The first five atom37 places (N, CA, C, CB, O) and aatype in JSON, in Angstrom:
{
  "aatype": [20, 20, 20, 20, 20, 20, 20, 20, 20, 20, 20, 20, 20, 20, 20, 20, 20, 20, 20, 20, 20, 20, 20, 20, 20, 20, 20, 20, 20, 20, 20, 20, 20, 20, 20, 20, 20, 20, 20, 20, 20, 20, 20, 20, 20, 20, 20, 20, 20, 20, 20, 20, 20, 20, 20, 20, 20, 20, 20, 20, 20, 20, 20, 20, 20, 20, 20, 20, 20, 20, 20, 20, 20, 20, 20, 20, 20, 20, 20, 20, 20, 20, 20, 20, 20, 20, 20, 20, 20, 20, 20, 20, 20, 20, 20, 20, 20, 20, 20, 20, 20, 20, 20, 20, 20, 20, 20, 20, 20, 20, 20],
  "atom_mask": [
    [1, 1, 1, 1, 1],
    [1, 1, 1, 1, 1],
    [1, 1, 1, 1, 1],
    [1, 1, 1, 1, 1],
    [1, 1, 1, 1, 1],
    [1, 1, 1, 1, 1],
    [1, 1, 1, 1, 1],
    [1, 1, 1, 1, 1],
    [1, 1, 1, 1, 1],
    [1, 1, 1, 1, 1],
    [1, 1, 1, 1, 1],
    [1, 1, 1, 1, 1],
    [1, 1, 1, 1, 1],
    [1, 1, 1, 1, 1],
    [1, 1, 1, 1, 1],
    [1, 1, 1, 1, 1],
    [1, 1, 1, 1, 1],
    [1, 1, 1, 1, 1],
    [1, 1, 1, 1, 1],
    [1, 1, 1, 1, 1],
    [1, 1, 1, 1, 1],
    [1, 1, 1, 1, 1],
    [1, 1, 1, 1, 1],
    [1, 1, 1, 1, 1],
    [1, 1, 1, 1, 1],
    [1, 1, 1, 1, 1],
    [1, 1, 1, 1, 1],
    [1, 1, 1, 1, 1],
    [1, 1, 1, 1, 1],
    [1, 1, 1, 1, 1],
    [1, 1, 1, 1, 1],
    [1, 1, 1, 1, 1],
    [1, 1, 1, 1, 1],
    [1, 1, 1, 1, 1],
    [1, 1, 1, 1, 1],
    [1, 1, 1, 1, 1],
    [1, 1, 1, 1, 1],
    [1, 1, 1, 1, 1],
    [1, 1, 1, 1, 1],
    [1, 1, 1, 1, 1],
    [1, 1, 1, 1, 1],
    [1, 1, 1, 1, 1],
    [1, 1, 1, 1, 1],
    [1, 1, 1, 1, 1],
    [1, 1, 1, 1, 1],
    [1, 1, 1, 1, 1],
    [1, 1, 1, 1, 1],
    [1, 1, 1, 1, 1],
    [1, 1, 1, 1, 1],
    [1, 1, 1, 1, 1],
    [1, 1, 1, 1, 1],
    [1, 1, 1, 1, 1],
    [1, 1, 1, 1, 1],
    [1, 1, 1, 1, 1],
    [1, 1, 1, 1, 1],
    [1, 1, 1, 1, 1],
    [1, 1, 1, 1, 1],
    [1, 1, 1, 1, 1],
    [1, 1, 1, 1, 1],
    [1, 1, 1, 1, 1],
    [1, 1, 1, 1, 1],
    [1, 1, 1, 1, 1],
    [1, 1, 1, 1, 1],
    [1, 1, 1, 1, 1],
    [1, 1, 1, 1, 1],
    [1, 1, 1, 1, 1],
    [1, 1, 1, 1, 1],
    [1, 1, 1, 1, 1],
    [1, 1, 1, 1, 1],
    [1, 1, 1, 1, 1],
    [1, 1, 1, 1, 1],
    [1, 1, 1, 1, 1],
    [1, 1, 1, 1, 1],
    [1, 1, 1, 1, 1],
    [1, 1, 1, 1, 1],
    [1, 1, 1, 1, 1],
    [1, 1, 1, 1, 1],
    [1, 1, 1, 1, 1],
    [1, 1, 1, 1, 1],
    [1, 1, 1, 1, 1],
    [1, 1, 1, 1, 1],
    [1, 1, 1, 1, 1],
    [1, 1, 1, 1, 1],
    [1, 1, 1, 1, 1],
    [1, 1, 1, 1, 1],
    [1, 1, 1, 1, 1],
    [1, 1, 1, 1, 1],
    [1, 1, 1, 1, 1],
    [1, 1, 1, 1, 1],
    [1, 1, 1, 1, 1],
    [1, 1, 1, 1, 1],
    [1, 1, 1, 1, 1],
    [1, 1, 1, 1, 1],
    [1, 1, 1, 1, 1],
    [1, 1, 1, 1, 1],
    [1, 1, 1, 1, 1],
    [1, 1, 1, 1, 1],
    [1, 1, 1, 1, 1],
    [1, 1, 1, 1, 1],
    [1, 1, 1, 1, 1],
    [1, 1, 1, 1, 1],
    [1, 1, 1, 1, 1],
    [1, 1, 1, 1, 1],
    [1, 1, 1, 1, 1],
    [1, 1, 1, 1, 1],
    [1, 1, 1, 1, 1],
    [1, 1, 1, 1, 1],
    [1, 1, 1, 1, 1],
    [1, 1, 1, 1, 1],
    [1, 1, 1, 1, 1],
    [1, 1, 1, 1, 1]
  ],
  "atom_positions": [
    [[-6.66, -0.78, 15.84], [-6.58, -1.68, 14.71], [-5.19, -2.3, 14.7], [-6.88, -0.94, 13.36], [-4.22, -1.6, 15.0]],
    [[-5.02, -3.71, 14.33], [-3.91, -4.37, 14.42], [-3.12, -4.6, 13.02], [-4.25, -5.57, 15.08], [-3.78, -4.38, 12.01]],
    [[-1.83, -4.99, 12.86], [-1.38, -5.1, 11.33], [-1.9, -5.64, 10.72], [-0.4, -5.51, 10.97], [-2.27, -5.1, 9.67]],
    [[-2.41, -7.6, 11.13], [-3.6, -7.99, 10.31], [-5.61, -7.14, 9.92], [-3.68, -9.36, 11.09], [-6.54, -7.54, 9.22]],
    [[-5.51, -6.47, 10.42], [-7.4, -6.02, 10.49], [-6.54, -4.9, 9.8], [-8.71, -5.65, 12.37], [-6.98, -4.91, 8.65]],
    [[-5.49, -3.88, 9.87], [-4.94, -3.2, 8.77], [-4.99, -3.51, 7.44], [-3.86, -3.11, 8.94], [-5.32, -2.73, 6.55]],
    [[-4.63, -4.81, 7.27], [-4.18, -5.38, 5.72], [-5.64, -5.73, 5.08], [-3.02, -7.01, 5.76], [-6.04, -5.37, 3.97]],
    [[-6.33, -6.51, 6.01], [-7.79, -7.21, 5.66], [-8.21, -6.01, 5.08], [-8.87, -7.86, 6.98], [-8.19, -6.07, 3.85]],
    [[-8.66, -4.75, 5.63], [-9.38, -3.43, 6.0], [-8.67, -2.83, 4.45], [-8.85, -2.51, 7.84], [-9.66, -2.57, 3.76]],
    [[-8.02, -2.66, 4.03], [-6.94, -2.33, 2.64], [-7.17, -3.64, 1.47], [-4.92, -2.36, 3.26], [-7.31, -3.54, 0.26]],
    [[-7.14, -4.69, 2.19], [-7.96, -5.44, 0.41], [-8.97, -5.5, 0.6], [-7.73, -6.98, -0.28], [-9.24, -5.19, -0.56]],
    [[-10.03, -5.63, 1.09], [-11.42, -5.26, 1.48], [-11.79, -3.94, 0.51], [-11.5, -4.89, 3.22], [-12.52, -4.05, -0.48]],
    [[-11.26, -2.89, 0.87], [-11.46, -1.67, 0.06], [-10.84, -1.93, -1.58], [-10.62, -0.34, 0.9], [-11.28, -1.19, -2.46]],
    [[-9.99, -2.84, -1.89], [-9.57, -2.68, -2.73], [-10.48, -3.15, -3.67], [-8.53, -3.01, -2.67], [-11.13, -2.59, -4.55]],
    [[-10.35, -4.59, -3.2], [-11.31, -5.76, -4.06], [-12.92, -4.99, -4.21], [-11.47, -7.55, -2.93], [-13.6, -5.15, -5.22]],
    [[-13.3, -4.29, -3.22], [-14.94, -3.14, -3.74], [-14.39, -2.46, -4.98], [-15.54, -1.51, -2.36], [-14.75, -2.79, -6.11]],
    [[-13.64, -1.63, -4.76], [-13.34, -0.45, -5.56], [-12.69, -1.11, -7.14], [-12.14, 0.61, -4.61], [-12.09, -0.4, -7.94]],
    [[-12.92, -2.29, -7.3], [-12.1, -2.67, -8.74], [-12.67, -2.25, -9.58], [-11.87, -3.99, -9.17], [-13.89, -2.24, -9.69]],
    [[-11.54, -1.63, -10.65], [-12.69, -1.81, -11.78], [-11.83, -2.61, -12.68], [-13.38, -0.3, -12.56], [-10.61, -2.48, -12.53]],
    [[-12.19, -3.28, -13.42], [-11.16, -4.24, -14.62], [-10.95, -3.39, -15.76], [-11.93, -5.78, -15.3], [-9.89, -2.88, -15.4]],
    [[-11.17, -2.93, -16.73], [-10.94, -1.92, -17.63], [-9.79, -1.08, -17.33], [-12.04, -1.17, -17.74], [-8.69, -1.22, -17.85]],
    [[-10.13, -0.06, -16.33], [-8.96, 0.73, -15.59], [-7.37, -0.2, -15.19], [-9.74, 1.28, -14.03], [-6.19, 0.15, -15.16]],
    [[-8.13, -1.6, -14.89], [-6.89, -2.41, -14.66], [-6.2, -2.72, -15.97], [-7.22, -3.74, -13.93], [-5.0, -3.0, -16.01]],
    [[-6.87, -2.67, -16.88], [-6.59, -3.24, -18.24], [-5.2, -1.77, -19.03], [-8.61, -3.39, -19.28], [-4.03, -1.8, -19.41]],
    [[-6.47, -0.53, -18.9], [-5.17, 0.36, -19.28], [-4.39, 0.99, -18.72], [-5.27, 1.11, -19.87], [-3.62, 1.79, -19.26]],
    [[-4.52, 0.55, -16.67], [-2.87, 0.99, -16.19], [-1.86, -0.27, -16.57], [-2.73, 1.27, -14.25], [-0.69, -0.08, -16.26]],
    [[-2.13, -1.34, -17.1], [-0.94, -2.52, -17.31], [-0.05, -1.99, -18.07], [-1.33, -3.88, -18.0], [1.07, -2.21, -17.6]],
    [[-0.02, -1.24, -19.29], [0.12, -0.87, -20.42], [1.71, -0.19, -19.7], [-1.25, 0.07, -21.15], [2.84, -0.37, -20.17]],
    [[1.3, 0.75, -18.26], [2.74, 1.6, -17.74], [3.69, 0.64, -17.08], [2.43, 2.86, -16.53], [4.8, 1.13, -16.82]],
    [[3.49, -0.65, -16.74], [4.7, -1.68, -16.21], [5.39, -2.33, -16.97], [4.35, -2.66, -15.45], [5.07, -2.57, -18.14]],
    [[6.54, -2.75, -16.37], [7.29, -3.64, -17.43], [7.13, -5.03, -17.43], [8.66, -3.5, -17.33], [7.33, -5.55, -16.33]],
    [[6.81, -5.84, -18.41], [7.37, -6.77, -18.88], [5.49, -6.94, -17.62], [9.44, -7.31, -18.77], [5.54, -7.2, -16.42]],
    [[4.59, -6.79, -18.16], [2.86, -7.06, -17.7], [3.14, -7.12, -16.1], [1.96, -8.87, -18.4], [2.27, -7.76, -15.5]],
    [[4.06, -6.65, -15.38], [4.21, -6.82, -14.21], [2.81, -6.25, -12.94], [5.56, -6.16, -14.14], [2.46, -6.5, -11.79]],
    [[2.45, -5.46, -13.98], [0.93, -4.92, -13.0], [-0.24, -6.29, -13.05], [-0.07, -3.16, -14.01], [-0.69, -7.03, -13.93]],
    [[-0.46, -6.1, -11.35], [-1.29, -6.86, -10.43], [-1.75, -6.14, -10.07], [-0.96, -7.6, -9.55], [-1.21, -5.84, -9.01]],
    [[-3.01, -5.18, -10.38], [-3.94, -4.29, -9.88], [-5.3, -4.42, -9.99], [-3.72, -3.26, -10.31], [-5.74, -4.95, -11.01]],
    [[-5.77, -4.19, -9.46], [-7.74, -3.82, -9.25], [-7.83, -2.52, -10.14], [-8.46, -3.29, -7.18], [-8.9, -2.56, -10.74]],
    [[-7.13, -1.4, -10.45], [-7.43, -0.52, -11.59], [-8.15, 0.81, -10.82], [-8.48, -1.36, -12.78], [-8.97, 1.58, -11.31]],
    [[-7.59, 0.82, -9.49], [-8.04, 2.49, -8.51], [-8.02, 3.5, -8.9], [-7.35, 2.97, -7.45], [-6.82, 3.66, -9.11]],
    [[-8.41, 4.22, -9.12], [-7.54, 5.75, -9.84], [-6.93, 5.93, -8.35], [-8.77, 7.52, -10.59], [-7.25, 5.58, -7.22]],
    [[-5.9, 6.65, -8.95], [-4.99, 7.78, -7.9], [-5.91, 8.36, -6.3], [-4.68, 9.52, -9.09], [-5.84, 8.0, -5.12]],
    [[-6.68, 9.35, -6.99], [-7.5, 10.2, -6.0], [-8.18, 9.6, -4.81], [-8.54, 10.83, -6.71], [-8.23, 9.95, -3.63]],
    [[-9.0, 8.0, -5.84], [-9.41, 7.05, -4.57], [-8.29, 6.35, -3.23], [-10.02, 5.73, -5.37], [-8.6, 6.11, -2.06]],
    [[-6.95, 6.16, -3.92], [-6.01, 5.73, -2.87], [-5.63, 6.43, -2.34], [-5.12, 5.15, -3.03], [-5.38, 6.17, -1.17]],
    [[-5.27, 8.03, -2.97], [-4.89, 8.79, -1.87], [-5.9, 8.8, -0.73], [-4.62, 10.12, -2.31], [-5.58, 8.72, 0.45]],
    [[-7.38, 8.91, -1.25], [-8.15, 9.03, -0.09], [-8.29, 7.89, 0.59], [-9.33, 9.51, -0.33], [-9.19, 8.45, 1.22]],
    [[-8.26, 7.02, 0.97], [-7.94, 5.72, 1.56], [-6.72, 6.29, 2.27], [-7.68, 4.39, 0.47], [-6.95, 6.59, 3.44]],
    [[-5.85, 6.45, 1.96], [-4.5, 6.78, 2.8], [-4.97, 7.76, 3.59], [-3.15, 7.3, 1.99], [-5.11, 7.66, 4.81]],
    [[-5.15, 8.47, 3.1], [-5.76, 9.73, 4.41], [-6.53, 9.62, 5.12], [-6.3, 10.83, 4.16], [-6.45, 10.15, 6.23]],
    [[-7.99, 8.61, 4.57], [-8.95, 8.32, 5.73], [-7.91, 7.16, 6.99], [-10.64, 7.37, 4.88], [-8.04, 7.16, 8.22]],
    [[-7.02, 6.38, 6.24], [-6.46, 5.54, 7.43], [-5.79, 6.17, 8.52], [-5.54, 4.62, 7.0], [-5.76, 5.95, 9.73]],
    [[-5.2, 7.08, 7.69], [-3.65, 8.25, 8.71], [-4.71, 8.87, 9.92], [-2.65, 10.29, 7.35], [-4.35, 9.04, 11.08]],
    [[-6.26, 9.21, 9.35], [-6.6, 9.99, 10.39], [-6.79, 9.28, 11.46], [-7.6, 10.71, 10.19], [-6.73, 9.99, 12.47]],
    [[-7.12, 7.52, 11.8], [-7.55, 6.56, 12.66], [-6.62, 6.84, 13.57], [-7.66, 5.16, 12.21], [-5.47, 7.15, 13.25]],
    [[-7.06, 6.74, 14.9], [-6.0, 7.06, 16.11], [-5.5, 6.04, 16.53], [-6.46, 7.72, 17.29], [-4.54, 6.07, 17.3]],
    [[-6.14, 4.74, 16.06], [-5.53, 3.74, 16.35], [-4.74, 2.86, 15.2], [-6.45, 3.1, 16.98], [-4.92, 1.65, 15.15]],
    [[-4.1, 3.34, 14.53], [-3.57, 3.06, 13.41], [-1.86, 4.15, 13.71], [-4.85, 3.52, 12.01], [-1.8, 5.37, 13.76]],
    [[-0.86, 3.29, 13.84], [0.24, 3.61, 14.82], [1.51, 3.13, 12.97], [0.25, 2.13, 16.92], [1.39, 2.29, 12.08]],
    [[2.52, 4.18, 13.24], [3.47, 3.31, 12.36], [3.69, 2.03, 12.51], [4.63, 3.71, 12.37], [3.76, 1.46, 11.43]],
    [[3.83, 1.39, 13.36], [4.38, 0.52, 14.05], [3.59, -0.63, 13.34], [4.31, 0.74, 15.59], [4.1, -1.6, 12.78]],
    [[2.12, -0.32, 13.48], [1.15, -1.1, 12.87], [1.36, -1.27, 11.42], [-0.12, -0.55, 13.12], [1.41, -2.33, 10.79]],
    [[1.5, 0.31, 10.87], [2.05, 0.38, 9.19], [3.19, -0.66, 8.57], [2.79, 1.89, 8.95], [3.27, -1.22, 7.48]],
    [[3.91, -0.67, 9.56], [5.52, -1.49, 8.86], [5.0, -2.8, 8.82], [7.23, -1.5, 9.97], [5.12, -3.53, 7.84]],
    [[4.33, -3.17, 10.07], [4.03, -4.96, 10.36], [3.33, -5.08, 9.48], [3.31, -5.64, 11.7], [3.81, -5.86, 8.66]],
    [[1.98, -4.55, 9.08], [1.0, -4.9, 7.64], [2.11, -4.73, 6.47], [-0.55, -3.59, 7.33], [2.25, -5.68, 5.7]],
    [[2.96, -3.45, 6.28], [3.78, -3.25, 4.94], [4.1, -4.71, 4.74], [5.22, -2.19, 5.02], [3.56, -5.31, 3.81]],
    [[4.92, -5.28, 5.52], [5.68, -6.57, 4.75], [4.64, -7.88, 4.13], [6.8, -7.34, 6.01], [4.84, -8.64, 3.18]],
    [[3.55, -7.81, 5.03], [2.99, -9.08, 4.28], [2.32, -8.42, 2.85], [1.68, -9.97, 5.35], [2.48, -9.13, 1.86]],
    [[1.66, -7.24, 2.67], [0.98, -6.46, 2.13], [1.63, -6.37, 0.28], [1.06, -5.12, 3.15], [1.19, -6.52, -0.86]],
    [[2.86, -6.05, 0.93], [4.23, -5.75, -0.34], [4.66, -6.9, -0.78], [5.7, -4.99, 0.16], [5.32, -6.89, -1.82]],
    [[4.36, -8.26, -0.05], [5.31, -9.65, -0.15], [4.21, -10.11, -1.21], [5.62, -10.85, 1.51], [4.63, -10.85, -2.09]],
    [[2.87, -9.77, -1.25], [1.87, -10.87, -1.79], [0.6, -9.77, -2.38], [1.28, -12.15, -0.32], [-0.46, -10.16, -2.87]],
    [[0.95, -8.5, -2.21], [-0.16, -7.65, -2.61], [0.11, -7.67, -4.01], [-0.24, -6.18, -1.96], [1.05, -8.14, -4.65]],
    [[-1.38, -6.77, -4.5], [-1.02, -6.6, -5.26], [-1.12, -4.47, -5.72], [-1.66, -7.8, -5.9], [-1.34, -3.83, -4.69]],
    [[-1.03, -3.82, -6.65], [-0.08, -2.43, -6.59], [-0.98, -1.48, -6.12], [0.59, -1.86, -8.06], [-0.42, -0.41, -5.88]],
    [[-2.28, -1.51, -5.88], [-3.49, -0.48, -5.14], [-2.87, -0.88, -3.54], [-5.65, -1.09, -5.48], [-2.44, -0.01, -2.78]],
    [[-2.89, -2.53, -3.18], [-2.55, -2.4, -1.83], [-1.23, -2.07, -1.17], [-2.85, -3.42, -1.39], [-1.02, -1.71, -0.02]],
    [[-0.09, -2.34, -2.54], [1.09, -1.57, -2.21], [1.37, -0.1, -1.96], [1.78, -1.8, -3.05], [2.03, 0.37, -1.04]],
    [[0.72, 0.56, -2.99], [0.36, 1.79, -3.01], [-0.36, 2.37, -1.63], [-0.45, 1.88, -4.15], [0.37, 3.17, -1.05]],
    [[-1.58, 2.15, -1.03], [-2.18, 2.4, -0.02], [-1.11, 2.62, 1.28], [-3.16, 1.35, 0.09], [-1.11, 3.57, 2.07]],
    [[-0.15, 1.37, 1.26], [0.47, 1.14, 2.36], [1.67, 2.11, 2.57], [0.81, -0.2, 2.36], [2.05, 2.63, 3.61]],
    [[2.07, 2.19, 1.54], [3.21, 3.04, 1.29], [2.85, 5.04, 1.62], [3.59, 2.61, -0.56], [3.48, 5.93, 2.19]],
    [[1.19, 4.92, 0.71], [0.92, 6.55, 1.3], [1.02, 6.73, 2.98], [-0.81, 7.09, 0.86], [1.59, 7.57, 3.68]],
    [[0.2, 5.55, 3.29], [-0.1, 5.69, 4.42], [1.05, 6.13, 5.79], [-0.73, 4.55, 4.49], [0.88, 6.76, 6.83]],
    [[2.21, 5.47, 5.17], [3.78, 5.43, 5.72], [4.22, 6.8, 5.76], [4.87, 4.57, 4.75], [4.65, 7.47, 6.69]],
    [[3.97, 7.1, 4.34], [4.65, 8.42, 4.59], [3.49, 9.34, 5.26], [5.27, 9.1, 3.11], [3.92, 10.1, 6.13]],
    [[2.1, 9.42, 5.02], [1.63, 10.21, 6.22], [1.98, 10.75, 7.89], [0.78, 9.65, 6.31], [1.81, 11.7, 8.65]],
    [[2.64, 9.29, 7.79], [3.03, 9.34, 9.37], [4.68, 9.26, 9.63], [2.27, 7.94, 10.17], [5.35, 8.61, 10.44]],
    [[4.95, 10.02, 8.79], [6.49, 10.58, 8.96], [6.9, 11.2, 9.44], [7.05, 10.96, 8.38], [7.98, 11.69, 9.12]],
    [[6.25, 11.49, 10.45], [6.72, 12.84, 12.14], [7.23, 11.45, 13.03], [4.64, 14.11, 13.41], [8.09, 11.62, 13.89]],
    [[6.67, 10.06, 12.8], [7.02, 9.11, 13.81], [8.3, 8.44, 12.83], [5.59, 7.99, 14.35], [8.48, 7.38, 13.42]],
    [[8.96, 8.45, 12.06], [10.2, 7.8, 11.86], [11.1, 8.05, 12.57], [10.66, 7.92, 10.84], [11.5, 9.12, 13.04]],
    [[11.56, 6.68, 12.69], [13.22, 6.64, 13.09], [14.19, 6.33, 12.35], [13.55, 5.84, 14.01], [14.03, 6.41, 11.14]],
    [[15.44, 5.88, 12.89], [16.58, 5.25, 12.11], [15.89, 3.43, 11.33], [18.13, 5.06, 13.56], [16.06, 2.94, 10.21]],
    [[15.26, 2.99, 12.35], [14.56, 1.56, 12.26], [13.38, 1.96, 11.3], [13.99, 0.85, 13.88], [13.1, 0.98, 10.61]],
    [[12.69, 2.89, 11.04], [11.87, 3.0, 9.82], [12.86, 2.78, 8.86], [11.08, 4.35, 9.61], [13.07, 1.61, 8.53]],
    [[13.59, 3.77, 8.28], [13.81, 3.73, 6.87], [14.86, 2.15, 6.63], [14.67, 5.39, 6.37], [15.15, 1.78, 5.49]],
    [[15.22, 1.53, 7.66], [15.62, -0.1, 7.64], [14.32, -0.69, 7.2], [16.14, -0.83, 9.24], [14.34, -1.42, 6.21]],
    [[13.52, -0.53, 7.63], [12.3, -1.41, 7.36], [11.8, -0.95, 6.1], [11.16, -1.35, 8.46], [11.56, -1.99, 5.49]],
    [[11.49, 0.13, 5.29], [11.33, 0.55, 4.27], [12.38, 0.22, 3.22], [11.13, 1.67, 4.48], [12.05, -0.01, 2.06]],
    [[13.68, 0.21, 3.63], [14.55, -0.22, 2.77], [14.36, -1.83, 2.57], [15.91, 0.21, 3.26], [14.6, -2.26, 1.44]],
    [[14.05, -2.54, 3.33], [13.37, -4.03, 3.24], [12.41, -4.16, 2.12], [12.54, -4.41, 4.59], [12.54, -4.92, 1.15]],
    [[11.82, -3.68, 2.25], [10.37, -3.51, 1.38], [10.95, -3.81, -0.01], [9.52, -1.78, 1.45], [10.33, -4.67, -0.64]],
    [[12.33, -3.11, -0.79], [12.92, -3.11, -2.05], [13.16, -4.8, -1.99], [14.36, -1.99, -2.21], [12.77, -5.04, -3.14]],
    [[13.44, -5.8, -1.59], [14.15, -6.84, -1.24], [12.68, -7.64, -1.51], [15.04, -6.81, 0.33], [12.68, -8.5, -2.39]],
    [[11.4, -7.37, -0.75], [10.71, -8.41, -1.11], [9.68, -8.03, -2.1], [10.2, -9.01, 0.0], [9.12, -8.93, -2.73]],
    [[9.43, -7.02, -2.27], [8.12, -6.96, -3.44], [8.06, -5.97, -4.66], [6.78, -6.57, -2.69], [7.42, -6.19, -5.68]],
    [[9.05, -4.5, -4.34], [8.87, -3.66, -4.66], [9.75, -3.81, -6.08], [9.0, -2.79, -3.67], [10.98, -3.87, -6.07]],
    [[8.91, -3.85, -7.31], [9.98, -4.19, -8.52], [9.81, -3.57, -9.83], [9.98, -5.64, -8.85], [10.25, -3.88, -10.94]],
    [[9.21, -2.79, -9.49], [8.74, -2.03, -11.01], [9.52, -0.25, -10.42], [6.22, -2.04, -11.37], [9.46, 0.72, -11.17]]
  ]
}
């Protein structure tokens, strides 16, 4: 799987799994209405993160390249997803991960 069929494959799941209500009373925890969510519970994204981590073809490398468009224009289920998924695969960091994660604060990450 590539960074784009990563990202598609993560709003795909997202946009199924909406519910609006749930979106309605996680807004309530951001500041200033900053939540852009589909309304996931927790348990469903963790599991999404874990079903992705287990794909053998799903590489950090792949994680960081989807993170930036994902974080630049997502919205907080697909931020969320991307971010578990990162740290799943934290036996493969380097010095150049946590640069690229520290990026992430710069373009999307604001609540």
């Amino acid at each position: 799987m590539n960074s784009e069929q990563l990202a598609e494959d993560i709003r795909l799941f997202c946009s199924t799994h909406a519910n609006e209500a749930m979106a309605i009373k996680y807004s309530r925890y951001f500041k200033e209405s900053l939540y852009d969510g589909y309304g996931i519970s927790a348990p469903v994204i963790h599991g999404k993160a874990r079903e992705l981590a287990l794909t053998a073809s799903i590489t950090l490398d792949t994680v960081l390249k989807s993170a930036e468009e994902i974080i630049a224009h997502g919205r907080s289920e697909e931020i969320s997803i991307i971010m578990l998924l990162a740290k799943k695969l934290h036996k493969q960091f380097t010095a150049r991960t946590f640069k690229e994660i520290e990026h992430w604060y710069s373009i999307g990450i604001n609540n």
